PDB file of C-alpha atoms and ligand atoms in Angstrom:
ATOM      1  CA  UNK P 152       0.000   0.000   0.000  1.00  0.00           C
ATOM      2  CA  UNK P 153       2.827   2.340   0.917  1.00  0.00           C
ATOM      3  CA  UNK P 154       4.636   1.636  -2.341  1.00  0.00           C
ATOM      4  CA  UNK P 155       1.441   2.220  -4.281  1.00  0.00           C
ATOM      5  CA  UNK P 156       1.067   5.561  -2.557  1.00  0.00           C
ATOM      6  CA  UNK P 157       4.606   6.597  -3.365  1.00  0.00           C
ATOM      7  CA  UNK P 158       4.303   5.361  -6.919  1.00  0.00           C
ATOM      8  CA  UNK P 159       1.187   7.439  -7.344  1.00  0.00           C
ATOM      9  CA  UNK P 160       3.180  10.475  -6.349  1.00  0.00           C
ATOM     10  CA  UNK P 161       6.068   9.540  -8.599  1.00  0.00           C
ATOM     11  CA  UNK P 162       8.451   9.250  -5.682  1.00  0.00           C
ATOM     12  CA  UNK P 163       9.124   5.548  -5.584  1.00  0.00           C
ATOM     13  CA  UNK P 164      12.790   6.107  -4.841  1.00  0.00           C
ATOM     14  CA  UNK P 165      11.859   7.550  -1.435  1.00  0.00           C
ATOM     15  CA  UNK P 166      10.882   4.100  -0.202  1.00  0.00           C
ATOM     16  CA  UNK P 167      12.897   3.189   2.910  1.00  0.00           C
ATOM     17  CA  UNK P 168      14.608  -0.140   2.448  1.00  0.00           C
ATOM     18  CA  UNK P 169      16.201  -2.449   4.944  1.00  0.00           C
ATOM     19  CA  UNK P 170      19.892  -1.765   4.810  1.00  0.00           C
ATOM     20  CA  UNK P 171      19.571   0.346   1.673  1.00  0.00           C
ATOM     21  CA  UNK P 172      19.515   3.959   2.733  1.00  0.00           C
ATOM     22  CA  UNK P 173      20.607   5.537  -0.499  1.00  0.00           C
ATOM     23  CA  UNK P 174      18.292   8.422  -1.302  1.00  0.00           C
ATOM     24  CA  UNK P 175      17.298   9.525  -4.717  1.00  0.00           C
ATOM     25  CA  UNK P 176      15.404  12.211  -6.473  1.00  0.00           C
ATOM     26  CA  UNK P 177      12.007  13.429  -5.416  1.00  0.00           C
ATOM     27  CA  UNK P 178       9.534  14.790  -7.941  1.00  0.00           C
ATOM     28  CA  UNK P 179      10.948  17.789  -9.654  1.00  0.00           C
ATOM     29  CA  UNK P 180       7.905  20.000  -9.774  1.00  0.00           C
ATOM     30  CA  UNK P 181       8.191  23.617  -8.767  1.00  0.00           C
ATOM     31  CA  UNK P 182       4.836  25.142  -8.031  1.00  0.00           C
ATOM     32  CA  UNK P 183       5.238  25.636  -4.313  1.00  0.00           C
ATOM     33  CA  UNK P 184       3.920  28.846  -2.862  1.00  0.00           C
ATOM     34  CA  UNK P 185       6.577  29.723  -0.319  1.00  0.00           C
ATOM     35  CA  UNK P 186       9.968  30.057  -2.027  1.00  0.00           C
ATOM     36  CA  UNK P 187      12.792  29.605   0.389  1.00  0.00           C
ATOM     37  CA  UNK P 188      15.867  29.947  -1.777  1.00  0.00           C
ATOM     38  CA  UNK P 189      16.199  33.709  -1.590  1.00  0.00           C
ATOM     39  CA  UNK P 190      14.808  33.827   1.914  1.00  0.00           C
ATOM     40  CA  UNK P 191      17.549  31.498   3.174  1.00  0.00           C
ATOM     41  CA  UNK P 192      19.907  34.439   3.087  1.00  0.00           C
ATOM     42  CA  UNK P 193      17.786  36.725   5.228  1.00  0.00           C
ATOM     43  CA  UNK P 194      18.462  36.492   8.913  1.00  0.00           C
ATOM     44  CA  UNK P 195      15.469  37.666  10.961  1.00  0.00           C
ATOM     45  CA  UNK P 196      15.674  39.834  14.016  1.00  0.00           C
ATOM     46  CA  UNK P 197      15.453  37.831  17.209  1.00  0.00           C
ATOM     47  CA  UNK P 198      11.812  37.705  18.261  1.00  0.00           C
ATOM     48  CA  UNK P 199      10.690  39.124  21.587  1.00  0.00           C
ATOM     49  CA  UNK P 200      10.243  36.588  24.347  1.00  0.00           C
ATOM     50  CA  UNK P 201       6.992  34.634  23.861  1.00  0.00           C
ATOM     51  CA  UNK P 202       4.083  35.737  26.014  1.00  0.00           C
ATOM     52  CA  UNK P 203       3.160  32.954  28.489  1.00  0.00           C
ATOM     53  CA  UNK P 204      -0.203  31.341  27.813  1.00  0.00           C
ATOM     54  CA  UNK P 205      -0.787  29.758  31.199  1.00  0.00           C
ATOM     55  CA  UNK P 206      -1.360  26.061  31.728  1.00  0.00           C
ATOM     56  CA  UNK P 207      -3.724  24.381  29.270  1.00  0.00           C
ATOM     57  CA  UNK P 208      -4.411  20.726  29.939  1.00  0.00           C
ATOM     58  CA  UNK P 209      -6.958  19.917  27.251  1.00  0.00           C
ATOM     59  CA  UNK P 210      -6.691  19.761  23.459  1.00  0.00           C
ATOM     60  CA  UNK P 211     -10.236  21.081  23.027  1.00  0.00           C
ATOM     61  CA  UNK P 212      -9.579  24.126  25.164  1.00  0.00           C
ATOM     62  CA  UNK P 213      -6.354  24.827  23.316  1.00  0.00           C
ATOM     63  CA  UNK P 214      -8.085  24.447  19.955  1.00  0.00           C
ATOM     64  CA  UNK P 215     -10.758  26.943  21.020  1.00  0.00           C
ATOM     65  CA  UNK P 216      -8.145  29.401  22.261  1.00  0.00           C
ATOM     66  CA  UNK P 217      -6.377  29.277  18.913  1.00  0.00           C
ATOM     67  CA  UNK P 218      -9.613  29.555  16.906  1.00  0.00           C
ATOM     68  CA  UNK P 219     -10.614  32.693  18.772  1.00  0.00           C
ATOM     69  CA  UNK P 220      -7.192  34.297  18.966  1.00  0.00           C
ATOM     70  CA  UNK P 221      -6.843  37.956  18.033  1.00  0.00           C
ATOM     71  CA  UNK P 222      -3.427  38.458  19.593  1.00  0.00           C
ATOM     72  CA  UNK P 223      -1.804  39.737  16.428  1.00  0.00           C
ATOM     73  CA  UNK P 224      -2.922  41.452  13.238  1.00  0.00           C
ATOM     74  CA  UNK P 225      -2.939  38.208  11.245  1.00  0.00           C
ATOM     75  CA  UNK P 226      -6.392  37.558  12.700  1.00  0.00           C
ATOM     76  CA  UNK P 227      -7.689  40.327  10.428  1.00  0.00           C
ATOM     77  CA  UNK P 228      -6.632  38.694   7.193  1.00  0.00           C
ATOM     78  CA  UNK P 229      -6.978  34.972   7.885  1.00  0.00           C
ATOM     79  CA  UNK P 230      -9.818  32.853   6.557  1.00  0.00           C
ATOM     80  CA  UNK P 231      -9.432  30.620   9.578  1.00  0.00           C
ATOM     81  CA  UNK P 232      -6.796  29.520  12.024  1.00  0.00           C
ATOM     82  CA  UNK P 233      -4.785  26.417  11.195  1.00  0.00           C
ATOM     83  CA  UNK P 234      -4.382  24.603  14.481  1.00  0.00           C
ATOM     84  CA  UNK P 235      -2.504  21.534  13.336  1.00  0.00           C
ATOM     85  CA  UNK P 236      -3.487  18.007  12.478  1.00  0.00           C
ATOM     86  CA  UNK P 237      -2.617  14.468  13.379  1.00  0.00           C
ATOM     87  CA  UNK P 238      -2.378  11.914  16.110  1.00  0.00           C
ATOM     88  CA  UNK P 239      -2.448  13.514  19.563  1.00  0.00           C
ATOM     89  CA  UNK P 240      -0.427  10.538  20.822  1.00  0.00           C
ATOM     90  CA  UNK P 241       2.207  10.828  18.132  1.00  0.00           C
ATOM     91  CA  UNK P 242       5.878  10.360  18.890  1.00  0.00           C
ATOM     92  CA  UNK P 243       6.805  12.691  16.037  1.00  0.00           C
ATOM     93  CA  UNK P 244       5.892  16.360  15.822  1.00  0.00           C
ATOM     94  CA  UNK P 245       6.507  18.057  12.504  1.00  0.00           C
ATOM     95  CA  UNK P 246       6.789  21.850  12.721  1.00  0.00           C
ATOM     96  CA  UNK P 247       6.591  24.145   9.727  1.00  0.00           C
ATOM     97  CA  UNK P 248       6.441  27.871   9.287  1.00  0.00           C
ATOM     98  CA  UNK P 249       2.926  29.185   8.733  1.00  0.00           C
ATOM     99  CA  UNK P 250      -0.177  28.442   6.677  1.00  0.00           C
ATOM    100  CA  UNK P 251      -0.078  29.261   2.981  1.00  0.00           C
ATOM    101  CA  UNK P 252      -3.058  30.181   0.869  1.00  0.00           C
ATOM    102  CA  UNK P 253      -4.404  26.649   0.521  1.00  0.00           C
ATOM    103  CA  UNK P 254      -3.827  25.856   4.187  1.00  0.00           C
ATOM    104  CA  UNK P 255      -5.708  29.041   5.081  1.00  0.00           C
ATOM    105  CA  UNK P 256      -8.609  27.886   2.901  1.00  0.00           C
ATOM    106  CA  UNK P 257      -8.675  24.302   4.143  1.00  0.00           C
ATOM    107  CA  UNK P 258      -7.710  24.880   7.767  1.00  0.00           C
ATOM    108  CA  UNK P 259      -5.060  22.176   7.649  1.00  0.00           C
ATOM    109  CA  UNK P 260      -1.254  22.475   7.495  1.00  0.00           C
ATOM    110  CA  UNK P 261       0.804  21.077   4.628  1.00  0.00           C
ATOM    111  CA  UNK P 262      -1.794  20.481   1.956  1.00  0.00           C
ATOM    112  CA  UNK P 263      -1.116  20.802  -1.763  1.00  0.00           C
ATOM    113  CA  UNK P 264       2.092  19.668  -3.435  1.00  0.00           C
ATOM    114  CA  UNK P 265       4.382  20.550  -0.548  1.00  0.00           C
ATOM    115  CA  UNK P 266       2.079  18.597   1.722  1.00  0.00           C
ATOM    116  CA  UNK P 267       2.170  15.621  -0.618  1.00  0.00           C
ATOM    117  CA  UNK P 268       5.924  15.725  -0.607  1.00  0.00           C
ATOM    118  CA  UNK P 269       5.990  15.944   3.190  1.00  0.00           C
ATOM    119  CA  UNK P 270       3.699  12.910   3.329  1.00  0.00           C
ATOM    120  CA  UNK P 271       6.070  11.033   1.040  1.00  0.00           C
ATOM    121  CA  UNK P 272       9.116  12.049   3.056  1.00  0.00           C
ATOM    122  CA  UNK P 273       7.452  10.787   6.228  1.00  0.00           C
ATOM    123  CA  UNK P 274       6.355   7.555   4.580  1.00  0.00           C
ATOM    124  CA  UNK P 275       9.896   6.968   3.435  1.00  0.00           C
ATOM    125  CA  UNK P 276      10.904   6.605   7.081  1.00  0.00           C
ATOM    126  CA  UNK P 277       7.847   4.532   7.886  1.00  0.00           C
ATOM    127  CA  UNK P 278       5.554   7.282   9.146  1.00  0.00           C
ATOM    128  CA  UNK P 279       2.134   7.633   7.502  1.00  0.00           C
ATOM    129  CA  UNK P 280       0.865  11.198   7.903  1.00  0.00           C
ATOM    130  CA  UNK P 281      -1.867  10.110  10.302  1.00  0.00           C
ATOM    131  CA  UNK P 282       0.701   8.742  12.757  1.00  0.00           C
ATOM    132  CA  UNK P 283       2.439  12.081  13.357  1.00  0.00           C
ATOM    133  CA  UNK P 284       1.242  15.499  14.477  1.00  0.00           C
ATOM    134  CA  UNK P 285       1.837  18.450  12.156  1.00  0.00           C
ATOM    135  CA  UNK P 286       1.732  22.091  13.228  1.00  0.00           C
ATOM    136  CA  UNK P 287       3.211  25.446  12.328  1.00  0.00           C
ATOM    137  CA  UNK P 288       4.983  28.211  14.195  1.00  0.00           C
ATOM    138  CA  UNK P 289       2.124  30.569  13.211  1.00  0.00           C
ATOM    139  CA  UNK P 290      -1.504  29.502  13.212  1.00  0.00           C
ATOM    140  CA  UNK P 291      -2.634  32.219  10.772  1.00  0.00           C
ATOM    141  CA  UNK P 292      -1.464  32.960   7.264  1.00  0.00           C
ATOM    142  CA  UNK P 293       0.832  35.955   6.754  1.00  0.00           C
ATOM    143  CA  UNK P 294      -0.555  37.961   3.807  1.00  0.00           C
ATOM    144  CA  UNK P 295       1.275  37.244   0.578  1.00  0.00           C
ATOM    145  CA  UNK P 296       3.140  34.419   2.312  1.00  0.00           C
ATOM    146  CA  UNK P 297       5.668  36.863   3.691  1.00  0.00           C
ATOM    147  CA  UNK P 298       7.968  35.840   6.524  1.00  0.00           C
ATOM    148  CA  UNK P 299       6.440  35.937   9.995  1.00  0.00           C
ATOM    149  CA  UNK P 300       7.209  39.100  11.933  1.00  0.00           C
ATOM    150  CA  UNK P 301       8.987  38.703  15.281  1.00  0.00           C
ATOM    151  CA  UNK P 302       5.994  40.036  17.212  1.00  0.00           C
ATOM    152  CA  UNK P 303       3.698  37.552  15.465  1.00  0.00           C
ATOM    153  CA  UNK P 304       5.984  34.705  16.434  1.00  0.00           C
ATOM    154  CA  UNK P 305       6.147  36.016  19.969  1.00  0.00           C
ATOM    155  CA  UNK P 306       2.343  36.039  20.227  1.00  0.00           C
ATOM    156  CA  UNK P 307       1.808  32.673  18.576  1.00  0.00           C
ATOM    157  CA  UNK P 308       4.672  30.514  19.807  1.00  0.00           C
ATOM    158  CA  UNK P 309       3.001  29.848  23.181  1.00  0.00           C
ATOM    159  CA  UNK P 310       0.310  27.931  21.286  1.00  0.00           C
ATOM    160  CA  UNK P 311       2.924  25.630  19.799  1.00  0.00           C
ATOM    161  CA  UNK P 312       4.553  25.276  23.207  1.00  0.00           C
ATOM    162  CA  UNK P 313       1.154  24.284  24.628  1.00  0.00           C
ATOM    163  CA  UNK P 314       0.728  21.741  21.828  1.00  0.00           C
ATOM    164  CA  UNK P 315       4.135  20.309  22.645  1.00  0.00           C
ATOM    165  CA  UNK P 316       3.282  20.166  26.355  1.00  0.00           C
ATOM    166  CA  UNK P 317       0.108  18.200  25.580  1.00  0.00           C
ATOM    167  CA  UNK P 318       1.603  15.959  22.908  1.00  0.00           C
ATOM    168  CA  UNK P 319       4.904  15.227  24.642  1.00  0.00           C
ATOM    169  CA  UNK P 320       6.535  14.151  21.375  1.00  0.00           C
ATOM    170  CA  UNK P 321       9.632  11.985  21.480  1.00  0.00           C
ATOM    171  CA  UNK P 322      11.156  14.023  18.655  1.00  0.00           C
ATOM    172  CA  UNK P 323      10.460  17.242  16.761  1.00  0.00           C
ATOM    173  CA  UNK P 324      11.308  17.596  13.091  1.00  0.00           C
ATOM    174  CA  UNK P 325      11.458  21.254  12.104  1.00  0.00           C
ATOM    175  CA  UNK P 326      11.089  21.799   8.375  1.00  0.00           C
ATOM    176  CA  UNK P 327      12.506  24.984   6.934  1.00  0.00           C
ATOM    177  CA  UNK P 328      14.540  27.931   8.094  1.00  0.00           C
ATOM    178  CA  UNK P 329      11.734  29.848   9.765  1.00  0.00           C
ATOM    179  CA  UNK P 330      10.644  26.931  11.929  1.00  0.00           C
ATOM    180  CA  UNK P 331      14.219  26.050  12.822  1.00  0.00           C
ATOM    181  CA  UNK P 332      15.338  29.563  13.678  1.00  0.00           C
ATOM    182  CA  UNK P 333      12.311  30.318  15.796  1.00  0.00           C
ATOM    183  CA  UNK P 334      12.385  27.050  17.714  1.00  0.00           C
ATOM    184  CA  UNK P 335      16.069  27.515  18.416  1.00  0.00           C
ATOM    185  CA  UNK P 336      15.920  31.314  18.877  1.00  0.00           C
ATOM    186  CA  UNK P 337      18.815  31.782  16.507  1.00  0.00           C
ATOM    187  CA  UNK P 338      19.509  33.524  13.234  1.00  0.00           C
ATOM    188  CA  UNK P 339      21.988  30.858  12.128  1.00  0.00           C
ATOM    189  CA  UNK P 340      21.428  29.687   8.562  1.00  0.00           C
ATOM    190  CA  UNK P 341      19.640  26.407   8.067  1.00  0.00           C
ATOM    191  CA  UNK P 342      22.761  24.813   6.612  1.00  0.00           C
ATOM    192  CA  UNK P 343      24.487  25.222   9.980  1.00  0.00           C
ATOM    193  CA  UNK P 344      21.529  23.856  11.933  1.00  0.00           C
ATOM    194  CA  UNK P 345      21.096  20.646   9.955  1.00  0.00           C
ATOM    195  CA  UNK P 346      22.899  17.445  10.839  1.00  0.00           C
ATOM    196  CA  UNK P 347      22.959  18.147  14.575  1.00  0.00           C
ATOM    197  CA  UNK P 348      20.778  17.095  17.446  1.00  0.00           C
ATOM    198  CA  UNK P 349      19.159  20.098  19.118  1.00  0.00           C
ATOM    199  CA  UNK P 350      16.671  20.234  21.963  1.00  0.00           C
ATOM    200  CA  UNK P 351      13.574  22.312  22.553  1.00  0.00           C
ATOM    201  CA  UNK P 352      11.746  23.621  25.581  1.00  0.00           C
ATOM    202  CA  UNK P 353      11.491  22.646  29.194  1.00  0.00           C
ATOM    203  CA  UNK P 354      11.122  18.978  28.293  1.00  0.00           C
ATOM    204  CA  UNK P 355      14.375  19.129  26.336  1.00  0.00           C
ATOM    205  CA  UNK P 356      12.655  17.412  23.420  1.00  0.00           C
ATOM    206  CA  UNK P 357      15.095  16.204  20.735  1.00  0.00           C
ATOM    207  CA  UNK P 358      14.880  18.450  17.691  1.00  0.00           C
ATOM    208  CA  UNK P 359      16.175  17.762  14.188  1.00  0.00           C
ATOM    209  CA  UNK P 360      16.222  20.278  11.354  1.00  0.00           C
ATOM    210  CA  UNK P 361      15.623  19.711   7.682  1.00  0.00           C
ATOM    211  CA  UNK P 362      14.473  21.544   4.585  1.00  0.00           C
ATOM    212  CA  UNK P 363      10.898  22.659   3.955  1.00  0.00           C
ATOM    213  CA  UNK P 364       9.286  20.412   1.326  1.00  0.00           C
ATOM    214  CA  UNK P 365       8.283  23.510  -0.637  1.00  0.00           C
ATOM    215  CA  UNK P 366      11.963  24.409  -0.854  1.00  0.00           C
ATOM    216  CA  UNK P 367      12.796  20.886  -1.975  1.00  0.00           C
ATOM    217  CA  UNK P 368      10.264  21.141  -4.777  1.00  0.00           C
ATOM    218  CA  UNK P 369      12.204  24.132  -6.040  1.00  0.00           C
ATOM    219  CA  UNK P 370      15.654  22.818  -5.232  1.00  0.00           C
ATOM    220  CA  UNK P 371      15.791  19.103  -5.996  1.00  0.00           C
ATOM    221  CA  UNK P 372      19.567  19.052  -5.555  1.00  0.00           C
ATOM    222  CA  UNK P 373      18.996  19.272  -1.805  1.00  0.00           C
ATOM    223  CA  UNK P 374      16.664  16.290  -1.620  1.00  0.00           C
ATOM    224  CA  UNK P 375      19.599  14.033  -0.871  1.00  0.00           C
ATOM    225  CA  UNK P 376      20.470  16.160   2.169  1.00  0.00           C
ATOM    226  CA  UNK P 377      16.870  16.039   3.329  1.00  0.00           C
ATOM    227  CA  UNK P 378      16.962  12.264   3.145  1.00  0.00           C
ATOM    228  CA  UNK P 379      20.086  12.302   5.317  1.00  0.00           C
ATOM    229  CA  UNK P 380      18.238  14.477   7.827  1.00  0.00           C
ATOM    230  CA  UNK P 381      15.312  12.083   7.952  1.00  0.00           C
ATOM    231  CA  UNK P 382      17.597   9.108   8.484  1.00  0.00           C
ATOM    232  CA  UNK P 383      19.389  11.050  11.207  1.00  0.00           C
ATOM    233  CA  UNK P 384      16.113  11.828  12.952  1.00  0.00           C
ATOM    234  CA  UNK P 385      14.932   8.237  12.717  1.00  0.00           C
ATOM    235  CA  UNK P 386      18.252   6.918  14.024  1.00  0.00           C
ATOM    236  CA  UNK P 387      18.238   9.454  16.830  1.00  0.00           C
ATOM    237  CA  UNK P 388      14.820   8.339  18.014  1.00  0.00           C
ATOM    238  CA  UNK P 389      15.842   4.680  17.803  1.00  0.00           C
ATOM    239  CA  UNK P 390      18.992   5.395  19.769  1.00  0.00           C
ATOM    240  CA  UNK P 391      17.129   7.306  22.449  1.00  0.00           C
ATOM    241  CA  UNK P 392      14.502   4.575  22.711  1.00  0.00           C
ATOM    242  CA  UNK P 393      17.299   2.047  23.174  1.00  0.00           C
ATOM    243  CA  UNK P 394      18.726   3.966  26.096  1.00  0.00           C
ATOM    244  CA  UNK P 395      15.407   4.184  27.980  1.00  0.00           C
TER     245      UNK P 395
HETATM  246  S1  LIG G 577      -1.023  34.117  14.205  1.00  0.00           S
HETATM  247 FE1  LIG G 577      -1.222  33.205  16.228  1.00  0.00          FE
HETATM  248  S2  LIG G 577      -1.100  34.960  17.644  1.00  0.00           S
HETATM  249 FE2  LIG G 577      -1.599  35.800  15.621  1.00  0.00          FE
HETATM  250  S3  LIG G 577      -3.852  35.886  15.584  1.00  0.00           S
HETATM  251 FE3  LIG G 577      -3.228  33.914  14.666  1.00  0.00          FE
HETATM  252  S4  LIG G 577      -3.344  32.461  16.375  1.00  0.00           S
HETATM  253 FE4  LIG G 577      -3.279  34.534  17.276  1.00  0.00          FE
END
């Protein structure tokens, strides 16, 4: 079934094989909405410290808080908030940047071609989309898909922190520069953040960085590096599980 799914997407070479980790090309389409090539060179200002949200112990309450949030100006231009989607008992949390136009319309993160590629990337390491939880740094779409502003991140990041506190993931995979820099509170380029084990938050959750699938659609030469990142994340989780 998994192979059929990957074949349907034209990404059969992303199938994980026992003992055969060699990656290969992903589909070389380039219609993604959030180009990251030029933006890789722009280091953002450090965001202000996130505003504490207070303890939230229930997914429903948190979802309602996000849906009704007017803490930054993005509430004026959104169609709807994009809370996140997936298994609330997932070991893996995938964190992206912010909703794009289609995510804003559908209310779900990572839909469209970038979402399909993310699904394929996850499947390649044995993770169907429904087994992980997927969320963004921002829950509302920045107009024109511009970069999030520091004050927007500051207002919204507590929601992601609350999601992490409820989910208690065993590992976080941050996709793209914006997610990586904001989770790590750094302006280091993505190339320097990849290939290392980081940690996030009070729970010291293991955090691995890779490219945004939208970027990979535009820059297929980096798909091989993304595959290395995924293998690194999978091996890290296996290693940590073995030490428990
Ligand atoms: S982006 Fe976040 S902080 Fe801003 S209005 Fe949306 S939910 Fe609230």
